mmCIF file of N, CA and C in Angstrom:
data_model
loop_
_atom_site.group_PDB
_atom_site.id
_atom_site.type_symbol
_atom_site.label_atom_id
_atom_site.label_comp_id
_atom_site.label_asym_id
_atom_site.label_seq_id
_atom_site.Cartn_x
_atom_site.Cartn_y
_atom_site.Cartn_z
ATOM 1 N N UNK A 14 11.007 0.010 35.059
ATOM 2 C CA UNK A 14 11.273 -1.168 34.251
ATOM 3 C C UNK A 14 10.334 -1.164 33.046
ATOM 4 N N UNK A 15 11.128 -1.655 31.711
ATOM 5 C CA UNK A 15 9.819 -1.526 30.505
ATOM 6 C C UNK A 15 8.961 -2.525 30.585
ATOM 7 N N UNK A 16 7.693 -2.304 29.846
ATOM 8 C CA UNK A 16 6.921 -3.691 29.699
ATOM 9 C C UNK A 16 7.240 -4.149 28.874
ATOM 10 N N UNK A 17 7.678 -5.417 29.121
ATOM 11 C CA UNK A 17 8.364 -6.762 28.170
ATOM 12 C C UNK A 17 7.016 -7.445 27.538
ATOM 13 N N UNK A 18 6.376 -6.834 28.127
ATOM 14 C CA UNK A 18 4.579 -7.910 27.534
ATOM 15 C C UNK A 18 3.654 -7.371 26.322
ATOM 16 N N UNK A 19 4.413 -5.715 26.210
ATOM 17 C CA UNK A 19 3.752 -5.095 25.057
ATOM 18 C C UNK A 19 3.816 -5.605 23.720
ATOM 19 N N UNK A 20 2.526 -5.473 23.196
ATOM 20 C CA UNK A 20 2.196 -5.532 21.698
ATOM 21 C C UNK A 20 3.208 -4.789 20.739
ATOM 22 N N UNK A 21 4.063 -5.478 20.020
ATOM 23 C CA UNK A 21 4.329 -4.151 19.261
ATOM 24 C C UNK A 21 3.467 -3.595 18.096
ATOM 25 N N UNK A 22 3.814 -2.558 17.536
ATOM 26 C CA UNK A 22 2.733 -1.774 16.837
ATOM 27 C C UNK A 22 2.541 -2.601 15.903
ATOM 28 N N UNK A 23 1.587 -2.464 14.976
ATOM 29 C CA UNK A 23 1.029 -3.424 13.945
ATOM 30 C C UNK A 23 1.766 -2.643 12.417
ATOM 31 N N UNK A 24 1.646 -1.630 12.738
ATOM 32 C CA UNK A 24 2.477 -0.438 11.390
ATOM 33 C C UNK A 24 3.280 0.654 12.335
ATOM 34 N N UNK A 25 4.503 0.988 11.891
ATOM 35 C CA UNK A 25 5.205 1.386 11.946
ATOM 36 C C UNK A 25 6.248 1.986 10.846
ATOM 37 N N UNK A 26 6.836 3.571 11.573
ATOM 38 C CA UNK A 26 7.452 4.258 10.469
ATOM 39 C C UNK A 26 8.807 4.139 10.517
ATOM 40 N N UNK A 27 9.701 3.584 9.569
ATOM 41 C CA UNK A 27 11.085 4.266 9.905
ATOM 42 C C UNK A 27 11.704 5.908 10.359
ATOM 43 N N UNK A 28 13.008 6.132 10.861
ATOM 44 C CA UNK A 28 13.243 7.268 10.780
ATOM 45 C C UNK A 28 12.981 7.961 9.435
ATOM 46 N N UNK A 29 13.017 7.966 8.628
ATOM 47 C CA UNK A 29 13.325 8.002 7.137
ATOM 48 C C UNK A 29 11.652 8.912 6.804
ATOM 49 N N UNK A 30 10.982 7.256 7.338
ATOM 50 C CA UNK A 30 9.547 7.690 6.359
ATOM 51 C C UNK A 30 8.878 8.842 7.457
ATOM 52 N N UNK A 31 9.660 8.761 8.383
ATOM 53 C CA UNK A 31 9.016 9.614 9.334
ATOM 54 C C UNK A 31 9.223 11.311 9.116
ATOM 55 N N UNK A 32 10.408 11.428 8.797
ATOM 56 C CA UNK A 32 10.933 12.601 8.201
ATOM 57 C C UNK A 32 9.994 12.785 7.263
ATOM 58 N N UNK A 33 9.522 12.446 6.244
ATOM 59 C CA UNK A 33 9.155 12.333 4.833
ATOM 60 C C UNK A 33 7.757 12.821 5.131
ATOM 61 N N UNK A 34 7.081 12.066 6.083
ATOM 62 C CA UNK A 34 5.729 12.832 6.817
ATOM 63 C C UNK A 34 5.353 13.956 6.863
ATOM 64 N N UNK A 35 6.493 14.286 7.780
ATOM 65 C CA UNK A 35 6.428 15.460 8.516
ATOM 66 C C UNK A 35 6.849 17.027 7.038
ATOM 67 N N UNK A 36 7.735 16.094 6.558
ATOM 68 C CA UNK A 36 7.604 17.143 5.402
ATOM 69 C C UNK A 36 6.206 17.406 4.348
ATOM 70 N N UNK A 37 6.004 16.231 4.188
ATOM 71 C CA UNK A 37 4.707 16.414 3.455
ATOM 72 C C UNK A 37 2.988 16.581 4.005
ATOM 73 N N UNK A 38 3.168 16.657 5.505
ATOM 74 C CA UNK A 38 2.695 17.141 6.132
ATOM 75 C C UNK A 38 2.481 18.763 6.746
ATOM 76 N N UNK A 39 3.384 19.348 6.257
ATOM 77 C CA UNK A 39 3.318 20.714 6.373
ATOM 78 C C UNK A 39 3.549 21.462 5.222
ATOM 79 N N UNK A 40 3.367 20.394 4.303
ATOM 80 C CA UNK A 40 2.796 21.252 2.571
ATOM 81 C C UNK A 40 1.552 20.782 2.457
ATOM 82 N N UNK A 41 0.926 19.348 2.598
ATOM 83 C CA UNK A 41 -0.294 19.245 2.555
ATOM 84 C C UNK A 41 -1.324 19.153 3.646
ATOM 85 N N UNK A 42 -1.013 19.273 4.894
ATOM 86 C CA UNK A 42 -1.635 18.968 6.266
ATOM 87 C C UNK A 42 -1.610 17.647 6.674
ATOM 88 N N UNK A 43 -3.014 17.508 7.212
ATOM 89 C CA UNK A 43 -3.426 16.310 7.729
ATOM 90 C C UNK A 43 -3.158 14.925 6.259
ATOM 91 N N UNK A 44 -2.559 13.413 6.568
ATOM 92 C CA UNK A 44 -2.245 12.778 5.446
ATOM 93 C C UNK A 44 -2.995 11.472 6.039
ATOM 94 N N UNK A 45 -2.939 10.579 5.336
ATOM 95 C CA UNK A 45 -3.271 9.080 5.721
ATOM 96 C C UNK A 45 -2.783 7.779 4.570
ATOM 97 N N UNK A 46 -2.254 6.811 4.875
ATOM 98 C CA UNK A 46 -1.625 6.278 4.082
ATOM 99 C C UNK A 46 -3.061 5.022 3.565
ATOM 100 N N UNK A 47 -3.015 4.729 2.574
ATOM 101 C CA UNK A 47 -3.696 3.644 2.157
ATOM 102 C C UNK A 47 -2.645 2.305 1.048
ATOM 103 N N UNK A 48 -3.348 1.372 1.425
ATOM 104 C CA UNK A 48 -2.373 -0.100 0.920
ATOM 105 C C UNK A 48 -3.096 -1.106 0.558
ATOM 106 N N UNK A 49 -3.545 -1.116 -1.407
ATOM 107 C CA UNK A 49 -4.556 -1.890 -1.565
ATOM 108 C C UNK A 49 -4.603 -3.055 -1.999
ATOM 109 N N UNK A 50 -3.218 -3.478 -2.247
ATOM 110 C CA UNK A 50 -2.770 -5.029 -2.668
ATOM 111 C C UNK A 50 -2.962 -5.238 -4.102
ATOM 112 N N UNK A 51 -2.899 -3.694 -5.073
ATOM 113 C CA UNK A 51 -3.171 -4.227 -6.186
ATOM 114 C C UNK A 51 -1.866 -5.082 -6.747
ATOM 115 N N UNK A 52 -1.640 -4.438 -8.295
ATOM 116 C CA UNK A 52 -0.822 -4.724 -8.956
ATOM 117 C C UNK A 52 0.276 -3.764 -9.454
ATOM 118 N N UNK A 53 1.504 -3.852 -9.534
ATOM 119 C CA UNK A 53 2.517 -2.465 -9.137
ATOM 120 C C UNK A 53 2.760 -1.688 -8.189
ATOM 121 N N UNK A 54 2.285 -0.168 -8.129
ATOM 122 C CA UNK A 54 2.093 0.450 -7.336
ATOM 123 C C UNK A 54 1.359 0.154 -6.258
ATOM 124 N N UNK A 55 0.147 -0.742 -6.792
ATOM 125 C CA UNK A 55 -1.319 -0.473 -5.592
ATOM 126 C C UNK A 55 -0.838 -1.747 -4.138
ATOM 127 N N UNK A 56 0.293 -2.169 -4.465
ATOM 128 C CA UNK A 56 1.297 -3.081 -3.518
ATOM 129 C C UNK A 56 1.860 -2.520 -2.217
ATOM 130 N N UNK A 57 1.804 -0.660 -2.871
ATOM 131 C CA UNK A 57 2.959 0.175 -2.294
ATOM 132 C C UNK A 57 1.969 1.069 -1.082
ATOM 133 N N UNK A 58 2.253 1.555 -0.204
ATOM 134 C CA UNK A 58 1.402 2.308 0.508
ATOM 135 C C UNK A 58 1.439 3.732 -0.234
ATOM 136 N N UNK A 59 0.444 4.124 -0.673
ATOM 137 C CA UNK A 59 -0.007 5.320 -1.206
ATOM 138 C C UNK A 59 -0.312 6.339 0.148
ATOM 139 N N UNK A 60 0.045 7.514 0.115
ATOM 140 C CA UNK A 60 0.089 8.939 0.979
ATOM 141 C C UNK A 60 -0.847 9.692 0.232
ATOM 142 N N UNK A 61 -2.073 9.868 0.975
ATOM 143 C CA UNK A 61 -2.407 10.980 0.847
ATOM 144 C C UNK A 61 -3.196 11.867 1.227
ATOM 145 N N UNK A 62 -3.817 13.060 1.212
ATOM 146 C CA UNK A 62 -4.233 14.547 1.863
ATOM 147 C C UNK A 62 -5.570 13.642 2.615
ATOM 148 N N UNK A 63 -5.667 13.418 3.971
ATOM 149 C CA UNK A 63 -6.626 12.572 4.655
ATOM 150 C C UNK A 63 -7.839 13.072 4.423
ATOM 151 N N UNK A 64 -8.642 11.639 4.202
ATOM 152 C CA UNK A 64 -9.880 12.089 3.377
ATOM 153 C C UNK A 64 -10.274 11.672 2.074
ATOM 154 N N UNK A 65 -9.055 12.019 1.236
ATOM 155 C CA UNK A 65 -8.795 12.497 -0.158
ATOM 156 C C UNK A 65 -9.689 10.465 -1.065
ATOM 157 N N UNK A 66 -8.708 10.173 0.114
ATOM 158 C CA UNK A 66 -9.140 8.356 -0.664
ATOM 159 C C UNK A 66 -10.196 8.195 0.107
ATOM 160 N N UNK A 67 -11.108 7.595 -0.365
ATOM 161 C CA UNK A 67 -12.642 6.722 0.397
ATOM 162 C C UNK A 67 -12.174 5.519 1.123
ATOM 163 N N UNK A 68 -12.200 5.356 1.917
ATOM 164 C CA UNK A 68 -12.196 3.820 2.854
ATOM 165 C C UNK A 68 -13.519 3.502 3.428
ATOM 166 N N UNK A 69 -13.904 2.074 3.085
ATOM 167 C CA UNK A 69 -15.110 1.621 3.537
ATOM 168 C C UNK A 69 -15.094 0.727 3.830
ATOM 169 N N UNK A 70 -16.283 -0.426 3.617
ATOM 170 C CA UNK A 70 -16.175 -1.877 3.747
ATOM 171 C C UNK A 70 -14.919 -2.702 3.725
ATOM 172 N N UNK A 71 -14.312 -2.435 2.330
ATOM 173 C CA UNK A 71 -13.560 -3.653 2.185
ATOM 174 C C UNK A 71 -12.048 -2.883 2.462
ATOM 175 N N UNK A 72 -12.494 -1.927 3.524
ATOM 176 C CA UNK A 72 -10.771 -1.596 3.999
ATOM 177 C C UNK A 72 -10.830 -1.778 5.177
ATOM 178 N N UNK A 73 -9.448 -1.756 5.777
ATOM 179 C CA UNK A 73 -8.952 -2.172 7.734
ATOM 180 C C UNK A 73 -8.574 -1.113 7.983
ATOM 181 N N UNK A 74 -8.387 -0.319 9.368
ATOM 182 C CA UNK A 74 -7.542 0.438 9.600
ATOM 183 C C UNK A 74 -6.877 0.165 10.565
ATOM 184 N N UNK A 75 -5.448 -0.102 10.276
ATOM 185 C CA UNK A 75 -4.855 -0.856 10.884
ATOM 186 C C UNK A 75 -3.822 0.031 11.952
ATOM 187 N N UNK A 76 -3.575 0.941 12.080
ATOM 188 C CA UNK A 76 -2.850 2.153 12.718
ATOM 189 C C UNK A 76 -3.583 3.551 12.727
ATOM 190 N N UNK A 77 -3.301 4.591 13.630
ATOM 191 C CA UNK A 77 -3.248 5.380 13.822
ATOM 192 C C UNK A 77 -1.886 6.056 14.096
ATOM 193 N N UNK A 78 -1.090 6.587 12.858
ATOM 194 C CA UNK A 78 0.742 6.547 13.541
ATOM 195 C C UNK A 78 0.422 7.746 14.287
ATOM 196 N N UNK A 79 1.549 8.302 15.400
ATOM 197 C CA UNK A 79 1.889 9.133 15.868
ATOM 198 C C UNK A 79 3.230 9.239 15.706
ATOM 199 N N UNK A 80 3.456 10.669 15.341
ATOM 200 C CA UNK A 80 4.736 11.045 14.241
ATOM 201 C C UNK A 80 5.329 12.368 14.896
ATOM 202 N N UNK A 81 6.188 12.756 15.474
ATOM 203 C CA UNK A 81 6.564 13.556 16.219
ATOM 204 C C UNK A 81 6.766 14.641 14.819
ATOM 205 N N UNK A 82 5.756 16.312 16.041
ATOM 206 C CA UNK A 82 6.144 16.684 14.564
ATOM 207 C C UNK A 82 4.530 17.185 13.906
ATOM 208 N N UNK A 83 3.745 16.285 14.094
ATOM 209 C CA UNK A 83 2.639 16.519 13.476
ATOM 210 C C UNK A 83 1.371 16.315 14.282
ATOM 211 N N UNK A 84 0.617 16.777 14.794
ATOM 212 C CA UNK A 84 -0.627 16.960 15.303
ATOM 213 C C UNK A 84 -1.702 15.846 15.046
ATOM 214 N N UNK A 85 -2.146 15.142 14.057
ATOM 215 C CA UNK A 85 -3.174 14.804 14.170
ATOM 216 C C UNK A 85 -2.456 13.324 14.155
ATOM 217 N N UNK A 86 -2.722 11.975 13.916
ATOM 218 C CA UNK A 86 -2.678 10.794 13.705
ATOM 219 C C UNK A 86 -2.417 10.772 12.397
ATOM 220 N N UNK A 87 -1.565 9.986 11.806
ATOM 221 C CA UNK A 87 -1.637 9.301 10.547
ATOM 222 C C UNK A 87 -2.120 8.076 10.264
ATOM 223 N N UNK A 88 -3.147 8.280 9.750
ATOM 224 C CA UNK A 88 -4.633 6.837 9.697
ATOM 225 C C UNK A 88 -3.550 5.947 8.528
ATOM 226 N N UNK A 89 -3.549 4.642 8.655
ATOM 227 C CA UNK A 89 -2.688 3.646 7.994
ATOM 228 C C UNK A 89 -4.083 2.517 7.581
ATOM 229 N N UNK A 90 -4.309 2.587 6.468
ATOM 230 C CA UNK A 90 -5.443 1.668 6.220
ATOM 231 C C UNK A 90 -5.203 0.807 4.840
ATOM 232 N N UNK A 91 -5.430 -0.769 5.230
ATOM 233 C CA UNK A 91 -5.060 -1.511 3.752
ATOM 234 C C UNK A 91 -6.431 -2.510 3.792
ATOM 235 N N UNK A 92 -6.552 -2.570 2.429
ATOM 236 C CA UNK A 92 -7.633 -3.479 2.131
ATOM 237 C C UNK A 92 -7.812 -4.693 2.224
ATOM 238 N N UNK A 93 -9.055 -4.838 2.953
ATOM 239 C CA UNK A 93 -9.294 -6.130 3.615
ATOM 240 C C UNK A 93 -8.564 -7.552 3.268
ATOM 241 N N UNK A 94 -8.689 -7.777 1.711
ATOM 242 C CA UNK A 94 -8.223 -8.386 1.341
ATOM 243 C C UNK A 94 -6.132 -9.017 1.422
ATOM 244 N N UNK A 95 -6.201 -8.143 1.627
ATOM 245 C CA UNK A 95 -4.667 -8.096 1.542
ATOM 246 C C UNK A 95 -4.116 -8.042 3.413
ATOM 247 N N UNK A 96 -5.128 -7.603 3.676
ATOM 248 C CA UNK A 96 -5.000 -7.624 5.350
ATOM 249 C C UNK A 96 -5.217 -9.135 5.675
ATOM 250 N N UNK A 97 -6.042 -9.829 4.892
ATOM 251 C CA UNK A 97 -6.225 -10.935 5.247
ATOM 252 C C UNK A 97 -4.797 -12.388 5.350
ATOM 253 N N UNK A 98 -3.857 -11.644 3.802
ATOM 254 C CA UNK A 98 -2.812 -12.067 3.723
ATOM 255 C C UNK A 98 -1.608 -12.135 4.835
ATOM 256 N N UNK A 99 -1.520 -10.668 4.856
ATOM 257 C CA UNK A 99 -0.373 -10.038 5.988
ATOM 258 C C UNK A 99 -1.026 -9.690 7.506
ATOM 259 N N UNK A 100 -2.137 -10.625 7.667
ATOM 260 C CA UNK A 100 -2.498 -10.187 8.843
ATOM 261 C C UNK A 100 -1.523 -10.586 10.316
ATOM 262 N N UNK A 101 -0.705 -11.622 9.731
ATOM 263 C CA UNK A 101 0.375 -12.277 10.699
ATOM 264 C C UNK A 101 2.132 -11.450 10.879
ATOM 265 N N UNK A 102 2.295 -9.992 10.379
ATOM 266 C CA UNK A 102 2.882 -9.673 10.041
ATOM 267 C C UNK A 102 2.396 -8.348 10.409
ATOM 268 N N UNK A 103 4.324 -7.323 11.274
ATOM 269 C CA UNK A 103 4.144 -6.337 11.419
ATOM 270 C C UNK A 103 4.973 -5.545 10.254
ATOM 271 N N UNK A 104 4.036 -4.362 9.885
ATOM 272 C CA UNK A 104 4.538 -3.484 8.613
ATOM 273 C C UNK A 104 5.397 -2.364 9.267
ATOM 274 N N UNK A 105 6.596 -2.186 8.384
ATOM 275 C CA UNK A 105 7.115 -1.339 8.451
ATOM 276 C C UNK A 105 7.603 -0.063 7.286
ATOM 277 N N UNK A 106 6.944 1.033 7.003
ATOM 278 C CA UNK A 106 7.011 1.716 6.204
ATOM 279 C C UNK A 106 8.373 2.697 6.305
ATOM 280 N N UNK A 107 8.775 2.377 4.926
ATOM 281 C CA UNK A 107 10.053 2.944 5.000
ATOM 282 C C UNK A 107 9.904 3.759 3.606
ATOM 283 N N UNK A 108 11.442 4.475 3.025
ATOM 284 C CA UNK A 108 11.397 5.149 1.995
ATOM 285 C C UNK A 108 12.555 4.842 1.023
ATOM 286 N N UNK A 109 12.270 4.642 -0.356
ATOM 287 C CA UNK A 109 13.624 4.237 -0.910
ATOM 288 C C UNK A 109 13.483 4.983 -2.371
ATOM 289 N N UNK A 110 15.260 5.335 -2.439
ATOM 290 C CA UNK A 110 14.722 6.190 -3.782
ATOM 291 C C UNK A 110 13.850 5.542 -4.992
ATOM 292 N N UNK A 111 13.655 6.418 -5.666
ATOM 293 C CA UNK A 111 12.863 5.618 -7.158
ATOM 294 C C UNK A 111 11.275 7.235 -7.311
ATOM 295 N N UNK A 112 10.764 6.700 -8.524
ATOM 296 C CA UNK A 112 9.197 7.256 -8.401
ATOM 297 C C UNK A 112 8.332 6.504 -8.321
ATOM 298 N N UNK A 113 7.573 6.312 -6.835
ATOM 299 C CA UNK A 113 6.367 5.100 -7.073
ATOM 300 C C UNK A 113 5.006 6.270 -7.962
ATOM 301 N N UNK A 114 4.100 5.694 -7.502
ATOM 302 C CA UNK A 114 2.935 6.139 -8.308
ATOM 303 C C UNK A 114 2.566 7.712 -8.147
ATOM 304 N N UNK A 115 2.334 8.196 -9.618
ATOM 305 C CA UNK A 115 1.693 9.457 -9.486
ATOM 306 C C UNK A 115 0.696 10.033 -8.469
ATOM 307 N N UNK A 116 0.075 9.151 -7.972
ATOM 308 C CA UNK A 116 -1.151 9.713 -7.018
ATOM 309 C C UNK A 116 -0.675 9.905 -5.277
ATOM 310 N N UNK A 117 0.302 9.067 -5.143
ATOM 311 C CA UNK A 117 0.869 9.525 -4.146
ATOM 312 C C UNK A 117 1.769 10.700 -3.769
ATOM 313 N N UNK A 118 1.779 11.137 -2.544
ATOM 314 C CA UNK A 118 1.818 12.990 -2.166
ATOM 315 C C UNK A 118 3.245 12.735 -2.275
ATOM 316 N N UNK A 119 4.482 11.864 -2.312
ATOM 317 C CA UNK A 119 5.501 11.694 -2.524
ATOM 318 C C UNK A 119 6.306 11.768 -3.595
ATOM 319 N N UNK A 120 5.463 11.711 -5.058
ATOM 320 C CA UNK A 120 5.831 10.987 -5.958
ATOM 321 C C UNK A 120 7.355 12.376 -6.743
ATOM 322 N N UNK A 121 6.821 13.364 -6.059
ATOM 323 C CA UNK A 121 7.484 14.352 -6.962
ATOM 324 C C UNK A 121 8.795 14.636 -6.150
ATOM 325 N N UNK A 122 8.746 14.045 -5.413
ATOM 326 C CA UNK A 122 10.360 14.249 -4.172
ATOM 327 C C UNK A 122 11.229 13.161 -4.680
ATOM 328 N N UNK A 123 11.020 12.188 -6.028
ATOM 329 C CA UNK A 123 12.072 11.624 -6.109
ATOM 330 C C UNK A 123 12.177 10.077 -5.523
ATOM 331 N N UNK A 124 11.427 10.114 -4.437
ATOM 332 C CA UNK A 124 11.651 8.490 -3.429
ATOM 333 C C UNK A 124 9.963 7.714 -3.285
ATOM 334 N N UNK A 125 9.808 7.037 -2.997
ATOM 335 C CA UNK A 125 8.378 6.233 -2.878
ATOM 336 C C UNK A 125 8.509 6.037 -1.557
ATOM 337 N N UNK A 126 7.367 5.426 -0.830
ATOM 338 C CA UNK A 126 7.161 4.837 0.211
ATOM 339 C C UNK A 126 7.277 3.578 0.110
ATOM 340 N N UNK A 127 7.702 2.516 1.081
ATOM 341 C CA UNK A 127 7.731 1.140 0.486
ATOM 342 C C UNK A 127 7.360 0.113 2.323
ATOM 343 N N UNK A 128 7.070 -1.154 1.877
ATOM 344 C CA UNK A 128 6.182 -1.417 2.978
ATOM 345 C C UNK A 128 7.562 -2.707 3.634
ATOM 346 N N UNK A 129 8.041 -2.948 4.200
ATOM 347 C CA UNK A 129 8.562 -3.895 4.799
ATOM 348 C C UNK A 129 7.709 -4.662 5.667
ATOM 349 N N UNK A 130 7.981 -6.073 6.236
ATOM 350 C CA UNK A 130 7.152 -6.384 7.044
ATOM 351 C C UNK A 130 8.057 -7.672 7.780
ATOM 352 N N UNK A 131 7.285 -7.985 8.709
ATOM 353 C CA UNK A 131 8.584 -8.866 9.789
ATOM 354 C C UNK A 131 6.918 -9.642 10.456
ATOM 355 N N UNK A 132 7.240 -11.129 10.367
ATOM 356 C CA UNK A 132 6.330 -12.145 11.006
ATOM 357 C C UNK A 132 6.186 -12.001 12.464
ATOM 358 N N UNK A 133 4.928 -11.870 12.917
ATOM 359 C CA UNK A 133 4.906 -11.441 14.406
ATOM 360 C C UNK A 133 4.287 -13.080 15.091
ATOM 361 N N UNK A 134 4.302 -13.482 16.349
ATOM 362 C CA UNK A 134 3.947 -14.426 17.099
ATOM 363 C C UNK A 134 2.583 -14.310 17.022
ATOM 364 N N UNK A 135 2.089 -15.525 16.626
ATOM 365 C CA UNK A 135 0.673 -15.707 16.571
ATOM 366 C C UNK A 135 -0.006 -15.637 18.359
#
């Protein structure tokens, strides 16, 4: 019988963005997404080569995905600030065409990453 009592995940990938991983995961390796609440892009979850971005103080890490497919964890981390906003709310990262921001490991495939989110029970 399942457990009906489980947490669901706090971040989560679509099929879609999950594919998208795993591809850009075996051109660049190990990845980690970051989500800093700026303005435009910095709204959008940025991908990239884990490590590559600094996370410190004023970031959360809010997931560790496991992505069939890929070996290590995909670290999911957004800034405090903005965590503070959507802290009542589970994210769901998906992919839709367009070009989001240059700095993300996506940007040259054509599609962005994009963040959905659904109100969870306090």
């Amino acid at each position: 019988m399942a457990d009906t009592t489980a947490t669901p995940p706090r971040v989560e990938l679509t099929p879609q963005a999950a594919e998208l991983v795993r591809r850009l995961h075996a051109e660049h390796g190990p990845l980690m997404f970051h989500q800093s609440g700026g303005c435009c892009d910095g709204s959008a979850p940025m991908c990239y080569p884990d490590g590559e971005f600094r996370t410190g103080g004023s970031d959360v890490l809010l997931a560790e995905l496991a992505v069939d497919g890929v070996e290590q964890p995909v670290t999911f981390w957004m800034s405090r600030s903005q965590y503070e906003v959507w802290s009542h709310t589970r994210l769901i990262v998906d992919v839709v065409p367009g070009r989001g921001s240059g700095f993300s490991l996506e940007a040259p495939e054509g599609v962005r990453f994009l963040t959905r989110s659904r109100v969870v029970d306090a």
